[in-house]
mmCIF file with all atom_site columns, C-alpha atoms in Angstrom:
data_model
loop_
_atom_site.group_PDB
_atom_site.id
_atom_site.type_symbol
_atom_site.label_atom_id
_atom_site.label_alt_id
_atom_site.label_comp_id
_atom_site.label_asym_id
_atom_site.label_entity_id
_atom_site.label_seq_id
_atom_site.pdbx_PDB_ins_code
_atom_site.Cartn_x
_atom_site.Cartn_y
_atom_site.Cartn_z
_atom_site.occupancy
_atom_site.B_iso_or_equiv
_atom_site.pdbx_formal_charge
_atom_site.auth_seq_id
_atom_site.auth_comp_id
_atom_site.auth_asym_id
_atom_site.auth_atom_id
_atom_site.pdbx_PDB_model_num
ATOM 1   C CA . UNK C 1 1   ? -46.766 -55.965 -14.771 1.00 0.00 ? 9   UNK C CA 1
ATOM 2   C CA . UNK C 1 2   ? -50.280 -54.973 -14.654 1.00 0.00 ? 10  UNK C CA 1
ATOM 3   C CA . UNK C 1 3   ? -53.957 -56.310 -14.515 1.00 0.00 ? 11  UNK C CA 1
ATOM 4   C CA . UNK C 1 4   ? -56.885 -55.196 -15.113 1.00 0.00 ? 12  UNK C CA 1
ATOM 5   C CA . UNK C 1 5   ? -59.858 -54.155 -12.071 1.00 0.00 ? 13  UNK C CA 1
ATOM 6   C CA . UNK C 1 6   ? -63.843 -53.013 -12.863 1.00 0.00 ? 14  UNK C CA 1
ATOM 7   C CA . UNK C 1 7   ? -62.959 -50.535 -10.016 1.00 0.00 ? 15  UNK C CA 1
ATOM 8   C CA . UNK C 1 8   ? -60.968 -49.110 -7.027  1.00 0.00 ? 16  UNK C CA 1
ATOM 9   C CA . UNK C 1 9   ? -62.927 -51.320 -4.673  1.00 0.00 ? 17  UNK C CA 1
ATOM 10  C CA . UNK C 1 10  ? -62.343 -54.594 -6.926  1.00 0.00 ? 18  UNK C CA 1
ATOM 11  C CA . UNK C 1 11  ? -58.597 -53.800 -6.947  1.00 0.00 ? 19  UNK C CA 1
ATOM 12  C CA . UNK C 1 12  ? -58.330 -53.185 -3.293  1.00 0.00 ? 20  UNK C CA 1
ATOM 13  C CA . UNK C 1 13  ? -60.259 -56.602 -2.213  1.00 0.00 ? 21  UNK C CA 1
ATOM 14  C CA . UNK C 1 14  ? -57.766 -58.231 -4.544  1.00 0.00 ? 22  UNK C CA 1
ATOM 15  C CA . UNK C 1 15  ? -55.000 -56.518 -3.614  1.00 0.00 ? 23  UNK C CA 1
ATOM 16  C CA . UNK C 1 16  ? -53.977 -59.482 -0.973  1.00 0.00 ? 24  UNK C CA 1
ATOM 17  C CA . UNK C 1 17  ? -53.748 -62.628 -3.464  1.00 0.00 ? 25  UNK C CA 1
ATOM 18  C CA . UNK C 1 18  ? -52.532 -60.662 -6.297  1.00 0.00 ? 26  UNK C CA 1
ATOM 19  C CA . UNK C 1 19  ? -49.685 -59.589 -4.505  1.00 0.00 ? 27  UNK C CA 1
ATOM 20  C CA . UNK C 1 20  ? -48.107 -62.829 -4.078  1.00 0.00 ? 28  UNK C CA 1
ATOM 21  C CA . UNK C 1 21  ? -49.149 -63.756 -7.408  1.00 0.00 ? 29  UNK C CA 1
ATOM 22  C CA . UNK C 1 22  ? -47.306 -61.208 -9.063  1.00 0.00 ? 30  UNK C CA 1
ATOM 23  C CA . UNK C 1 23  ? -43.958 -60.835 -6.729  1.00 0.00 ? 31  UNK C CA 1
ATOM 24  C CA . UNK C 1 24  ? -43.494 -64.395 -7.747  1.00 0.00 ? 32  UNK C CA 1
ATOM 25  C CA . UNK C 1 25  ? -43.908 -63.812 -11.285 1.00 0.00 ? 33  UNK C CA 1
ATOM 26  C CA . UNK C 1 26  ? -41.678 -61.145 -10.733 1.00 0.00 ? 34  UNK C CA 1
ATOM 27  C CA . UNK C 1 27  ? -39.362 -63.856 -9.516  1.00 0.00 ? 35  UNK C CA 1
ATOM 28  C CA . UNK C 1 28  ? -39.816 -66.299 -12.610 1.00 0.00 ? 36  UNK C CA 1
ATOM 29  C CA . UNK C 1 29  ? -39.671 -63.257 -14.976 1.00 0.00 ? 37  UNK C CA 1
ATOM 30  C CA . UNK C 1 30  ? -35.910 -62.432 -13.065 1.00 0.00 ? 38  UNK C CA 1
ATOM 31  C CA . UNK C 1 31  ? -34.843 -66.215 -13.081 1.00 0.00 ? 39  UNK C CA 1
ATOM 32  C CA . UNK C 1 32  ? -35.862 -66.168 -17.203 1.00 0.00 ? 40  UNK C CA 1
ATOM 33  C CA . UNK C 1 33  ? -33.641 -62.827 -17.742 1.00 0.00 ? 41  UNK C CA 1
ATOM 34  C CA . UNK C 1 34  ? -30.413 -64.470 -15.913 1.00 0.00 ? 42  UNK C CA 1
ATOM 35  C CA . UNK C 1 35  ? -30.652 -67.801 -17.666 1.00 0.00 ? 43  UNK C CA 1
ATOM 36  C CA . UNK C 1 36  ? -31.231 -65.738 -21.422 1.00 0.00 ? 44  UNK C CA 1
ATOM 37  C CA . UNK C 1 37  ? -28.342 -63.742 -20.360 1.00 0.00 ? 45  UNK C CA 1
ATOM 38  C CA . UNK C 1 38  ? -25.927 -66.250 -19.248 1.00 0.00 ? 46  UNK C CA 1
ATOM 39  C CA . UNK C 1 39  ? -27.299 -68.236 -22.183 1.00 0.00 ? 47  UNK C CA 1
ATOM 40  C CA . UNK C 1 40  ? -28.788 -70.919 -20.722 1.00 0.00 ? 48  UNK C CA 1
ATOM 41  C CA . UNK C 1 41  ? -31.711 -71.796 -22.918 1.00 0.00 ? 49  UNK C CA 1
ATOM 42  C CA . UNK C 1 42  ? -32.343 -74.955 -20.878 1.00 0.00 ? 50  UNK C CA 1
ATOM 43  C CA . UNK C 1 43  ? -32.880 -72.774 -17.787 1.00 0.00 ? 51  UNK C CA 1
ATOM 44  C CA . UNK C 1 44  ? -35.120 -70.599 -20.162 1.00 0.00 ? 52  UNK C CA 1
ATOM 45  C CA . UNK C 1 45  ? -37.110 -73.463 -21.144 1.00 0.00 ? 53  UNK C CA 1
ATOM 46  C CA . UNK C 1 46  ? -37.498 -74.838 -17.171 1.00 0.00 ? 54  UNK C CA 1
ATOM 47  C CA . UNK C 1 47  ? -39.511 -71.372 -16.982 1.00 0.00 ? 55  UNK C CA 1
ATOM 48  C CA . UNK C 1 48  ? -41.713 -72.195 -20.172 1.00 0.00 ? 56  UNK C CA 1
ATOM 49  C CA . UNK C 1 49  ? -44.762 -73.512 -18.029 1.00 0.00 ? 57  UNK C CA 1
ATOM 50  C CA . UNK C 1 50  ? -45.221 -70.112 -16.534 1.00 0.00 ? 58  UNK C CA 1
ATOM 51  C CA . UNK C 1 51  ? -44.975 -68.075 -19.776 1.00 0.00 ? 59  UNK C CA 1
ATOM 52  C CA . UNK C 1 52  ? -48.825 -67.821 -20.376 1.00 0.00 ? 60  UNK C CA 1
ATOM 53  C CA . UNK C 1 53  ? -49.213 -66.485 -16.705 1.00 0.00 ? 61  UNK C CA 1
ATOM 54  C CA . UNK C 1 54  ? -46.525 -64.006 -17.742 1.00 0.00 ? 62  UNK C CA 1
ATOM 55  C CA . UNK C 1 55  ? -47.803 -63.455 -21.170 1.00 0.00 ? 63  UNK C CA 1
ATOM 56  C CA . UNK C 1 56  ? -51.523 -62.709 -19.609 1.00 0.00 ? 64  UNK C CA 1
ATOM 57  C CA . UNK C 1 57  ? -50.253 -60.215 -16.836 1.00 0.00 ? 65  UNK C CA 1
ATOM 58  C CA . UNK C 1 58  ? -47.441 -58.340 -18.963 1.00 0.00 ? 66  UNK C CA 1
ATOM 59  C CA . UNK C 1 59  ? -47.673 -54.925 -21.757 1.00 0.00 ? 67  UNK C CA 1
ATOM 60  C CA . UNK C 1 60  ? -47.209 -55.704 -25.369 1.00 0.00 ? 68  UNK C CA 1
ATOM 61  C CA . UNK C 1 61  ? -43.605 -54.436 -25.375 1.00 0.00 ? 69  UNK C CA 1
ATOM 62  C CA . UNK C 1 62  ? -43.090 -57.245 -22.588 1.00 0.00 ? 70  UNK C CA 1
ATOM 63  C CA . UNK C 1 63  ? -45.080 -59.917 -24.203 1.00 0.00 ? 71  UNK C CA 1
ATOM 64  C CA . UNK C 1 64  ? -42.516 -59.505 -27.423 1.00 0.00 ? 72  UNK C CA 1
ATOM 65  C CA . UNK C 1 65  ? -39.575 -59.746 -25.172 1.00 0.00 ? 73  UNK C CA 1
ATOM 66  C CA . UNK C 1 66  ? -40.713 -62.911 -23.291 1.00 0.00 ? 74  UNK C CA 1
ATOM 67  C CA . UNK C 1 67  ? -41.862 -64.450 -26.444 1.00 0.00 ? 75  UNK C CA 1
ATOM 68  C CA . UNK C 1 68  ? -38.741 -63.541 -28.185 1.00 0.00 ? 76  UNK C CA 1
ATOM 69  C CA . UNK C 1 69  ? -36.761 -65.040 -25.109 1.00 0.00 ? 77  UNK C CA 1
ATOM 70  C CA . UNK C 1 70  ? -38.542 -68.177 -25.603 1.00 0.00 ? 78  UNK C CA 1
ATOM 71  C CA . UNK C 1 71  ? -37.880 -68.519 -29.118 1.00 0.00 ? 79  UNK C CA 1
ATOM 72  C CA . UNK C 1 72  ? -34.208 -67.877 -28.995 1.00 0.00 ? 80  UNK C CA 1
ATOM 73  C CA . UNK C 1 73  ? -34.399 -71.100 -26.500 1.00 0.00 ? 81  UNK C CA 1
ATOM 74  C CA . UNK C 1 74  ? -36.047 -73.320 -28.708 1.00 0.00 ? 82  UNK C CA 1
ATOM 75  C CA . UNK C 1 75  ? -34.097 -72.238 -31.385 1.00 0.00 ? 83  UNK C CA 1
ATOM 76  C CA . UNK C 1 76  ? -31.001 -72.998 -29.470 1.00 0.00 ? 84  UNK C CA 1
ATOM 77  C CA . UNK C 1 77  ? -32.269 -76.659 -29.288 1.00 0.00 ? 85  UNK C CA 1
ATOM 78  C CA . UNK C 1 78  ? -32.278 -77.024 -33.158 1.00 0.00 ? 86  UNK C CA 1
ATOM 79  C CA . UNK C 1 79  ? -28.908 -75.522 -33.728 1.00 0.00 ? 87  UNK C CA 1
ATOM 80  C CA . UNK C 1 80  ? -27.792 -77.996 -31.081 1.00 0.00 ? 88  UNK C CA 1
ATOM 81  C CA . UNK C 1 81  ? -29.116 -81.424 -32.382 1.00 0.00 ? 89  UNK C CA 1
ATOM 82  C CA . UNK C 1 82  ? -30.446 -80.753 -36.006 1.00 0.00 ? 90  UNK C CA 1
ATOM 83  C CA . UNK C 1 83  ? -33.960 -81.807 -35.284 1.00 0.00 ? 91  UNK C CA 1
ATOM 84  C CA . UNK C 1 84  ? -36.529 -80.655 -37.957 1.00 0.00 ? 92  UNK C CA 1
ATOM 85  C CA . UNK C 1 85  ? -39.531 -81.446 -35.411 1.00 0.00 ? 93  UNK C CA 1
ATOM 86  C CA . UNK C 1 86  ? -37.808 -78.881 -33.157 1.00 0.00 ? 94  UNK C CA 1
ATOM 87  C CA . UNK C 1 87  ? -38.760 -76.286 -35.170 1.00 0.00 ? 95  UNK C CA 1
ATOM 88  C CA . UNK C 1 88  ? -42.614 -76.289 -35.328 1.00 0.00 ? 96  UNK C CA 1
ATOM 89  C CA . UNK C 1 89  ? -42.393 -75.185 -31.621 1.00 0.00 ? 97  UNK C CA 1
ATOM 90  C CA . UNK C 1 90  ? -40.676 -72.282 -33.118 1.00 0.00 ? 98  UNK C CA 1
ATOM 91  C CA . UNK C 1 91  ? -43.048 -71.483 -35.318 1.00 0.00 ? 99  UNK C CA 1
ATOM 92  C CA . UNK C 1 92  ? -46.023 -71.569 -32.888 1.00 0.00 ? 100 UNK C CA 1
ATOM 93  C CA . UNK C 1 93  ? -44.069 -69.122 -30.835 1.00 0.00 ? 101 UNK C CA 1
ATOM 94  C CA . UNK C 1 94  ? -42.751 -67.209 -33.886 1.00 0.00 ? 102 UNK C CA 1
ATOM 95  C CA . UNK C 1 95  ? -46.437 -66.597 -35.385 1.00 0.00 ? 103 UNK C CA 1
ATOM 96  C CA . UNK C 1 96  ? -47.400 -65.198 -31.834 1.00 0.00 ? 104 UNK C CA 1
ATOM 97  C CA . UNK C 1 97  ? -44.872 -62.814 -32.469 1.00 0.00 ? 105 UNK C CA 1
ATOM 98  C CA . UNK C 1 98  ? -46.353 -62.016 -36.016 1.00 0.00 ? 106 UNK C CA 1
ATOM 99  C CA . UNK C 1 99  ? -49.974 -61.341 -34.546 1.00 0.00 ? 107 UNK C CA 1
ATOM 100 C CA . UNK C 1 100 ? -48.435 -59.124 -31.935 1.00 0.00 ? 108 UNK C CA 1
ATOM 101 C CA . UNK C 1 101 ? -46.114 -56.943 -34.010 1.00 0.00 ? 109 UNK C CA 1
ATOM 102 C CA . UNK C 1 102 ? -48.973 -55.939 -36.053 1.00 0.00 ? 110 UNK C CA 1
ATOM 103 C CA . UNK C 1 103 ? -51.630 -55.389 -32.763 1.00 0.00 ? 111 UNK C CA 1
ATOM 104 C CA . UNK C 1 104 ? -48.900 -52.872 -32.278 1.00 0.00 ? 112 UNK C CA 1
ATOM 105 C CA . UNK C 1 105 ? -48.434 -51.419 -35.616 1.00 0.00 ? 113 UNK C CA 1
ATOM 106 C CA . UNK C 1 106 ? -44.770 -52.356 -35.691 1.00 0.00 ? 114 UNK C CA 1
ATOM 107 C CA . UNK C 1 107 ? -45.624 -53.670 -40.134 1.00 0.00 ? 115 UNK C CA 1
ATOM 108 C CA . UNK C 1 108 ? -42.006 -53.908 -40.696 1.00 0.00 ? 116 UNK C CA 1
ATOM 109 C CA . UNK C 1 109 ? -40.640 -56.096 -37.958 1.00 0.00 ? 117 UNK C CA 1
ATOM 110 C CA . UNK C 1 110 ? -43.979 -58.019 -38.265 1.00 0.00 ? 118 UNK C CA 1
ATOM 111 C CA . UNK C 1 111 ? -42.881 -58.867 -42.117 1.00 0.00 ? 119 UNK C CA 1
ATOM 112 C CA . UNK C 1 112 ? -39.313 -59.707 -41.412 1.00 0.00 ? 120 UNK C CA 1
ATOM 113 C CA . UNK C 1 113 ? -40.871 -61.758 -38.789 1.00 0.00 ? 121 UNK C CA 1
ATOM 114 C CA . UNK C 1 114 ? -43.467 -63.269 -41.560 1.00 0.00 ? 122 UNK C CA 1
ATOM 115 C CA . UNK C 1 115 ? -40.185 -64.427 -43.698 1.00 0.00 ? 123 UNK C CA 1
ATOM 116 C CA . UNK C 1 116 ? -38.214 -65.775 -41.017 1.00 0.00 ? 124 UNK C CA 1
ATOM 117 C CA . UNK C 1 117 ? -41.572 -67.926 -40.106 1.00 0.00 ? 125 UNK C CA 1
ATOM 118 C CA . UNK C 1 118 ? -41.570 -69.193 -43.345 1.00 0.00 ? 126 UNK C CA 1
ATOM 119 C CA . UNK C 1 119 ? -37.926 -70.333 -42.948 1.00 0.00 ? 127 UNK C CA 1
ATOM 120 C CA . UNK C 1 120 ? -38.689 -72.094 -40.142 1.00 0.00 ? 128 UNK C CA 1
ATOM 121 C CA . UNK C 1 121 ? -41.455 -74.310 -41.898 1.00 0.00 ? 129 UNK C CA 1
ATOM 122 C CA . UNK C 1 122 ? -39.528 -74.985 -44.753 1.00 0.00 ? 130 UNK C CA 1
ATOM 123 C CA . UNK C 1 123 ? -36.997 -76.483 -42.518 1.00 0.00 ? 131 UNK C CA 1
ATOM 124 C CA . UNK C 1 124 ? -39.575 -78.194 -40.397 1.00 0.00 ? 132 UNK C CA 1
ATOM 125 C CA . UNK C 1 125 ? -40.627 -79.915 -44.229 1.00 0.00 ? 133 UNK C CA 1
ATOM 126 C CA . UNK C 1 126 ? -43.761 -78.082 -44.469 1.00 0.00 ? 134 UNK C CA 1
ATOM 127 C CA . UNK C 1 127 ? -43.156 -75.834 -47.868 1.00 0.00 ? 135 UNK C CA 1
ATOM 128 C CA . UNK C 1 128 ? -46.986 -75.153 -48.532 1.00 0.00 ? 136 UNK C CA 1
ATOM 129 C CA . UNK C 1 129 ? -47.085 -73.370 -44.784 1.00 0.00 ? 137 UNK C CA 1
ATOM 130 C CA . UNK C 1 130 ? -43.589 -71.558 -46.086 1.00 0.00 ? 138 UNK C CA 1
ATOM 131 C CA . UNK C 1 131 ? -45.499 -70.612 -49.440 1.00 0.00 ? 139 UNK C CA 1
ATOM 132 C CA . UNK C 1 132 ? -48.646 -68.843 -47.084 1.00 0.00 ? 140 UNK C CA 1
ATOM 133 C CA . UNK C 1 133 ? -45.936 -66.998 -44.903 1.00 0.00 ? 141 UNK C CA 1
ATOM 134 C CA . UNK C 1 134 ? -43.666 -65.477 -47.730 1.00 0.00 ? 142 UNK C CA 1
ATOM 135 C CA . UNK C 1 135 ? -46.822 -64.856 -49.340 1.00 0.00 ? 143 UNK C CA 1
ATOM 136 C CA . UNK C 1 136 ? -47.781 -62.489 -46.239 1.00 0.00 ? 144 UNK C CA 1
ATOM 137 C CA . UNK C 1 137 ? -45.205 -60.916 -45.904 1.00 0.00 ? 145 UNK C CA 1
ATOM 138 C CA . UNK C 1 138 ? -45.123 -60.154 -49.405 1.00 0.00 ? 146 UNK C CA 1
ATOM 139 C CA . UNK C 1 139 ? -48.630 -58.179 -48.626 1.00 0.00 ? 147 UNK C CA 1
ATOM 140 C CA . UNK C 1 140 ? -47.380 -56.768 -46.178 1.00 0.00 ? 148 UNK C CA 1
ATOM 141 C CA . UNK C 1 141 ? -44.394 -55.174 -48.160 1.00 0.00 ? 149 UNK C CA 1
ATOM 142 C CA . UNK C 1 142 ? -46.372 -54.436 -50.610 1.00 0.00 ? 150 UNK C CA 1
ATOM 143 C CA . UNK C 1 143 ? -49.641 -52.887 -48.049 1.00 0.00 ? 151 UNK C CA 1
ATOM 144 C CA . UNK C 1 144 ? -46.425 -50.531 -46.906 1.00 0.00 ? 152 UNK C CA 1
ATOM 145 C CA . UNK C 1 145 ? -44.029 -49.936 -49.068 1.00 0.00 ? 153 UNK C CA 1
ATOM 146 C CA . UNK C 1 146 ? -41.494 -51.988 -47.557 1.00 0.00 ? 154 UNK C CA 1
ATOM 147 C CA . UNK C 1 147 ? -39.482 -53.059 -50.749 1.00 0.00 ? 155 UNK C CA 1
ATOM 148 C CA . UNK C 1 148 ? -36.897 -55.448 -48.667 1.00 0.00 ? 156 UNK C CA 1
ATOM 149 C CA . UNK C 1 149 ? -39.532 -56.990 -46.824 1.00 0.00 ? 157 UNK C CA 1
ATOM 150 C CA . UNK C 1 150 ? -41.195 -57.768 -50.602 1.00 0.00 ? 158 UNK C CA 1
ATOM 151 C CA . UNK C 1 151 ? -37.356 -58.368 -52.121 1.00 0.00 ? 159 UNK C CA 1
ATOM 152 C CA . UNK C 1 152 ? -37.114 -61.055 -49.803 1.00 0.00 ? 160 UNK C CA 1
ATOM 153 C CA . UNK C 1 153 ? -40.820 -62.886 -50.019 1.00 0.00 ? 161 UNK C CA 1
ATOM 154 C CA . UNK C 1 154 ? -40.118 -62.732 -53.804 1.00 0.00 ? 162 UNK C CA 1
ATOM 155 C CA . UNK C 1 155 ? -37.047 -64.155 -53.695 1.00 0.00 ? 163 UNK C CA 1
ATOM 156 C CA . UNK C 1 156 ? -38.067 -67.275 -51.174 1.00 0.00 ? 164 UNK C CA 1
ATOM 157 C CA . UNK C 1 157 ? -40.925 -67.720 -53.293 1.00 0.00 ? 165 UNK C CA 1
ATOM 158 C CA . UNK C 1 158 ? -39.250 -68.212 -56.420 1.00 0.00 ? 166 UNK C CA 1
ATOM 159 C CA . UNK C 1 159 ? -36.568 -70.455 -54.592 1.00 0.00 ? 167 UNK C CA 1
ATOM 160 C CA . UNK C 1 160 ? -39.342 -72.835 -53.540 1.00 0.00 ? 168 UNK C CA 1
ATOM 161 C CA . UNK C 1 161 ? -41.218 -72.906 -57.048 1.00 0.00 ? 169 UNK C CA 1
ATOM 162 C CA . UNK C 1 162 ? -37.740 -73.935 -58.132 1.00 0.00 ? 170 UNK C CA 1
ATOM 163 C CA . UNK C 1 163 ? -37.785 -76.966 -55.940 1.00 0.00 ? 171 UNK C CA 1
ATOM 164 C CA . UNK C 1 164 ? -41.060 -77.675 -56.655 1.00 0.00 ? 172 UNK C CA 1
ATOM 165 C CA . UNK C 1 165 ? -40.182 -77.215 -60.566 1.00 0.00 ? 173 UNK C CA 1
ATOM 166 C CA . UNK C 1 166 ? -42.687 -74.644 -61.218 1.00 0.00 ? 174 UNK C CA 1
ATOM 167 C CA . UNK C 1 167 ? -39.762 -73.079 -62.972 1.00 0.00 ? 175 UNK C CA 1
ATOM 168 C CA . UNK C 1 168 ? -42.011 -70.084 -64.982 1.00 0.00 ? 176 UNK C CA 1
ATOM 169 C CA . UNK C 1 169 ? -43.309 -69.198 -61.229 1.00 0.00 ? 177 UNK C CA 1
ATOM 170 C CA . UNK C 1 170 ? -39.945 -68.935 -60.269 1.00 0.00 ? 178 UNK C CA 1
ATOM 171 C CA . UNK C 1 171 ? -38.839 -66.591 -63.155 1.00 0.00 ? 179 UNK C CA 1
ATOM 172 C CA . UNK C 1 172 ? -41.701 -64.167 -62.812 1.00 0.00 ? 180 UNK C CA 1
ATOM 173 C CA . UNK C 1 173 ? -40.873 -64.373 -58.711 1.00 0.00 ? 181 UNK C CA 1
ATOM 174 C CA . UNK C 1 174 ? -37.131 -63.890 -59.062 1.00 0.00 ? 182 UNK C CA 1
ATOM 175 C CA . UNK C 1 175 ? -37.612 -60.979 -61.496 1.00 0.00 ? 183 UNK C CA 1
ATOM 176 C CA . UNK C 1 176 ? -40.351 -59.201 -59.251 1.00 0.00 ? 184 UNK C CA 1
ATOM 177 C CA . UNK C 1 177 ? -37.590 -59.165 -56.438 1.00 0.00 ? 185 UNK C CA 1
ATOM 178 C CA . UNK C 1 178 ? -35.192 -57.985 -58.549 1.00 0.00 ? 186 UNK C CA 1
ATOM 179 C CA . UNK C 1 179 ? -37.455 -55.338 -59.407 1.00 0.00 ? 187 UNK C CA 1
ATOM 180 C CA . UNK C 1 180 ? -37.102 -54.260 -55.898 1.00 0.00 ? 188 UNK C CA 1
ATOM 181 C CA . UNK C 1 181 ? -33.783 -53.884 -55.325 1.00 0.00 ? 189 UNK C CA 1
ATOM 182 C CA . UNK C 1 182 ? -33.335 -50.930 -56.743 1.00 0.00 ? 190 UNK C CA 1
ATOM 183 C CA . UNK C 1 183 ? -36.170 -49.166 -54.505 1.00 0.00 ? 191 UNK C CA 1
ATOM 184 C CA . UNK C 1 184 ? -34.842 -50.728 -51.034 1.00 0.00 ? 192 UNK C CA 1
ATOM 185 C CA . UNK C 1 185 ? -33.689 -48.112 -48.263 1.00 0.00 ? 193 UNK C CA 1
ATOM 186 C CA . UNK C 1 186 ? -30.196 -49.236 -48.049 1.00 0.00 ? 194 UNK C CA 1
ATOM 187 C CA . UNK C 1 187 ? -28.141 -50.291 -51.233 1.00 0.00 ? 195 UNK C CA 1
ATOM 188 C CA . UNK C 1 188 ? -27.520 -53.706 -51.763 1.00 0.00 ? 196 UNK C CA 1
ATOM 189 C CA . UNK C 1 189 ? -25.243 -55.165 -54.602 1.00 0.00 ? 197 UNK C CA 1
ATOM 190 C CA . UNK C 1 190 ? -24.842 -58.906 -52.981 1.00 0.00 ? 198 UNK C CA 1
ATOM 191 C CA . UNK C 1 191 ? -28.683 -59.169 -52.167 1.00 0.00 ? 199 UNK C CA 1
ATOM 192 C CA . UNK C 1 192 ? -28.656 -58.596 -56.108 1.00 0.00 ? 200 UNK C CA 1
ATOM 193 C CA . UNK C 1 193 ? -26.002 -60.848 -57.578 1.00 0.00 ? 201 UNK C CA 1
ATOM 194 C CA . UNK C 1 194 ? -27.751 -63.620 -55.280 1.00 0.00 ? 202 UNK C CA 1
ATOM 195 C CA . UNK C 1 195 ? -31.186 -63.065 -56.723 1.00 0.00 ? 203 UNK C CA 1
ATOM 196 C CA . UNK C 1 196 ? -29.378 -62.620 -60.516 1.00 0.00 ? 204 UNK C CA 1
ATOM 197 C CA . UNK C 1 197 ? -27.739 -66.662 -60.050 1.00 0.00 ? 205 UNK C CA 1
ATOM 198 C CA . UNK C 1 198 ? -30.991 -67.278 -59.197 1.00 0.00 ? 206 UNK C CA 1
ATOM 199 C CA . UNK C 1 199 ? -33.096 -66.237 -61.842 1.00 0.00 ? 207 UNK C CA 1
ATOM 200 C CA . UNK C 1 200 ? -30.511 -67.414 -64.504 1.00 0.00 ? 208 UNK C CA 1
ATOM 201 C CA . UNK C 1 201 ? -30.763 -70.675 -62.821 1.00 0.00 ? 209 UNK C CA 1
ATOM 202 C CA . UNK C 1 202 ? -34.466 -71.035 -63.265 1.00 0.00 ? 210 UNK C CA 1
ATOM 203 C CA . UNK C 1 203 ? -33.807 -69.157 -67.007 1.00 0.00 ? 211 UNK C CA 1
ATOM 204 C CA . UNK C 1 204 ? -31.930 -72.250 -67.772 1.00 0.00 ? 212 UNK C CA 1
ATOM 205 C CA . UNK C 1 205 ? -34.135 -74.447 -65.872 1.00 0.00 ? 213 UNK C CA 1
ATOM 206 C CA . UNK C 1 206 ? -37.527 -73.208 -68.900 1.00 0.00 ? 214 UNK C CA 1
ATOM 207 C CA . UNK C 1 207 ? -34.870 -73.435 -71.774 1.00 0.00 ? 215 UNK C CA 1
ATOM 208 C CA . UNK C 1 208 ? -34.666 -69.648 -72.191 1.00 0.00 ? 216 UNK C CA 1
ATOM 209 C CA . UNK C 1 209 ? -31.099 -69.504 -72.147 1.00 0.00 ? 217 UNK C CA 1
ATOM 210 C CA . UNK C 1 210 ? -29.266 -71.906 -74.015 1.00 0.00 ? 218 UNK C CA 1
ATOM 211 C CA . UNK C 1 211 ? -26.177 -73.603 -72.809 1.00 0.00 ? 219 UNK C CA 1
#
């Protein structure tokens, strides 16, 4: 952990209250890692008051790890009791993530990151928020050349016009992430045959295929 001095003499007159400062964030940073690793997200979340202190003192890499930490222990509480209003903690958490990743030029993670976000606010019942995040990600795919990243925004975009019965939207949607398939990395039939029911759904669902 690190912070930052306007010189050698700065750092060394602060040397004596810093020191106890950071051993015992040392010491809450240690007690976090044992509880994540025993999987203990309520001993995670005991530790949440001090995650700003960490957050302020600690690298980038760091910062990802604690907020990732974090995240996996609220999302631990919403796979445990259901609770939609669980999850917009998770998304305030998860969108810190999003602005980090792409400080640190890490476009790809930061766009998987952008759809799983948007997940997260569909569940929590707010679909317009889910609409902005797939539609970032989607730039960012597109910004990079990151053709599952813009697969998948497609793909949840056209499922929620569906809901919303903006059934052309969907089609055009669903057929741009079909269009992508073919150009992601790694090969991927069932990604394919999912987005195919899809779009033959929302065919049906504009009368362009008759029953």
């Amino acid at each position: 952990m690190h912070e930052s001095y306007c010189g050698a003499e700065c750092q060394r007159a602060a040397w004596k209250g810093h020191k106890k400062s950071c051993a015992r964030l040392e010491d809450v940073y240690g007690e976090i890692s044992a509880a994540a690793a025993a999987g203990d997200w309520q001993g995670v979340l005991k530790c949440e008051g001090r995650m700003e202190e960490l957050l302020k003192v600690s690298p980038d890499t760091l910062c990802d790890l604690i907020l990732r930490t974090f995240l996996q222990a609220r999302m631990g509480e919403i796979s445990e009791d259901g609770v939609r209003e669980n999850a917009l903690p998770c998304t305030i958490l998860q969108e810190r993530r999003v602005q980090l990743l792409g400080k640190m030029g890490r476009f790809r993670d930061q766009g998987q990151l952008m759809c799983e976000l948007a997940g997260l606010f569909e569940f929590a019942g707010e679909p317009q928020q889910a609409v902005k995040c797939f539609n970032r990600a989607r730039n960012v795919g597109e910004a990079h050349g990151f053709f599952s990243i813009e697969c998948r925004a497609c793909k949840g975009l056209g499922q929620l016009a569906m809901k919303e019965g903006r059934c052309q939207d969907a089609v055009d949607l669903l057929q741009n992430a079909l269009a992508a398939v073919p150009l992601i990395e790694v090969e991927d039939s069932t990604r394919q045959l999912d987005i195919l029911e899809l779009l033959i759904d929302a065919l049906y669902l504009t009368d362009a295929i008759d029953d």
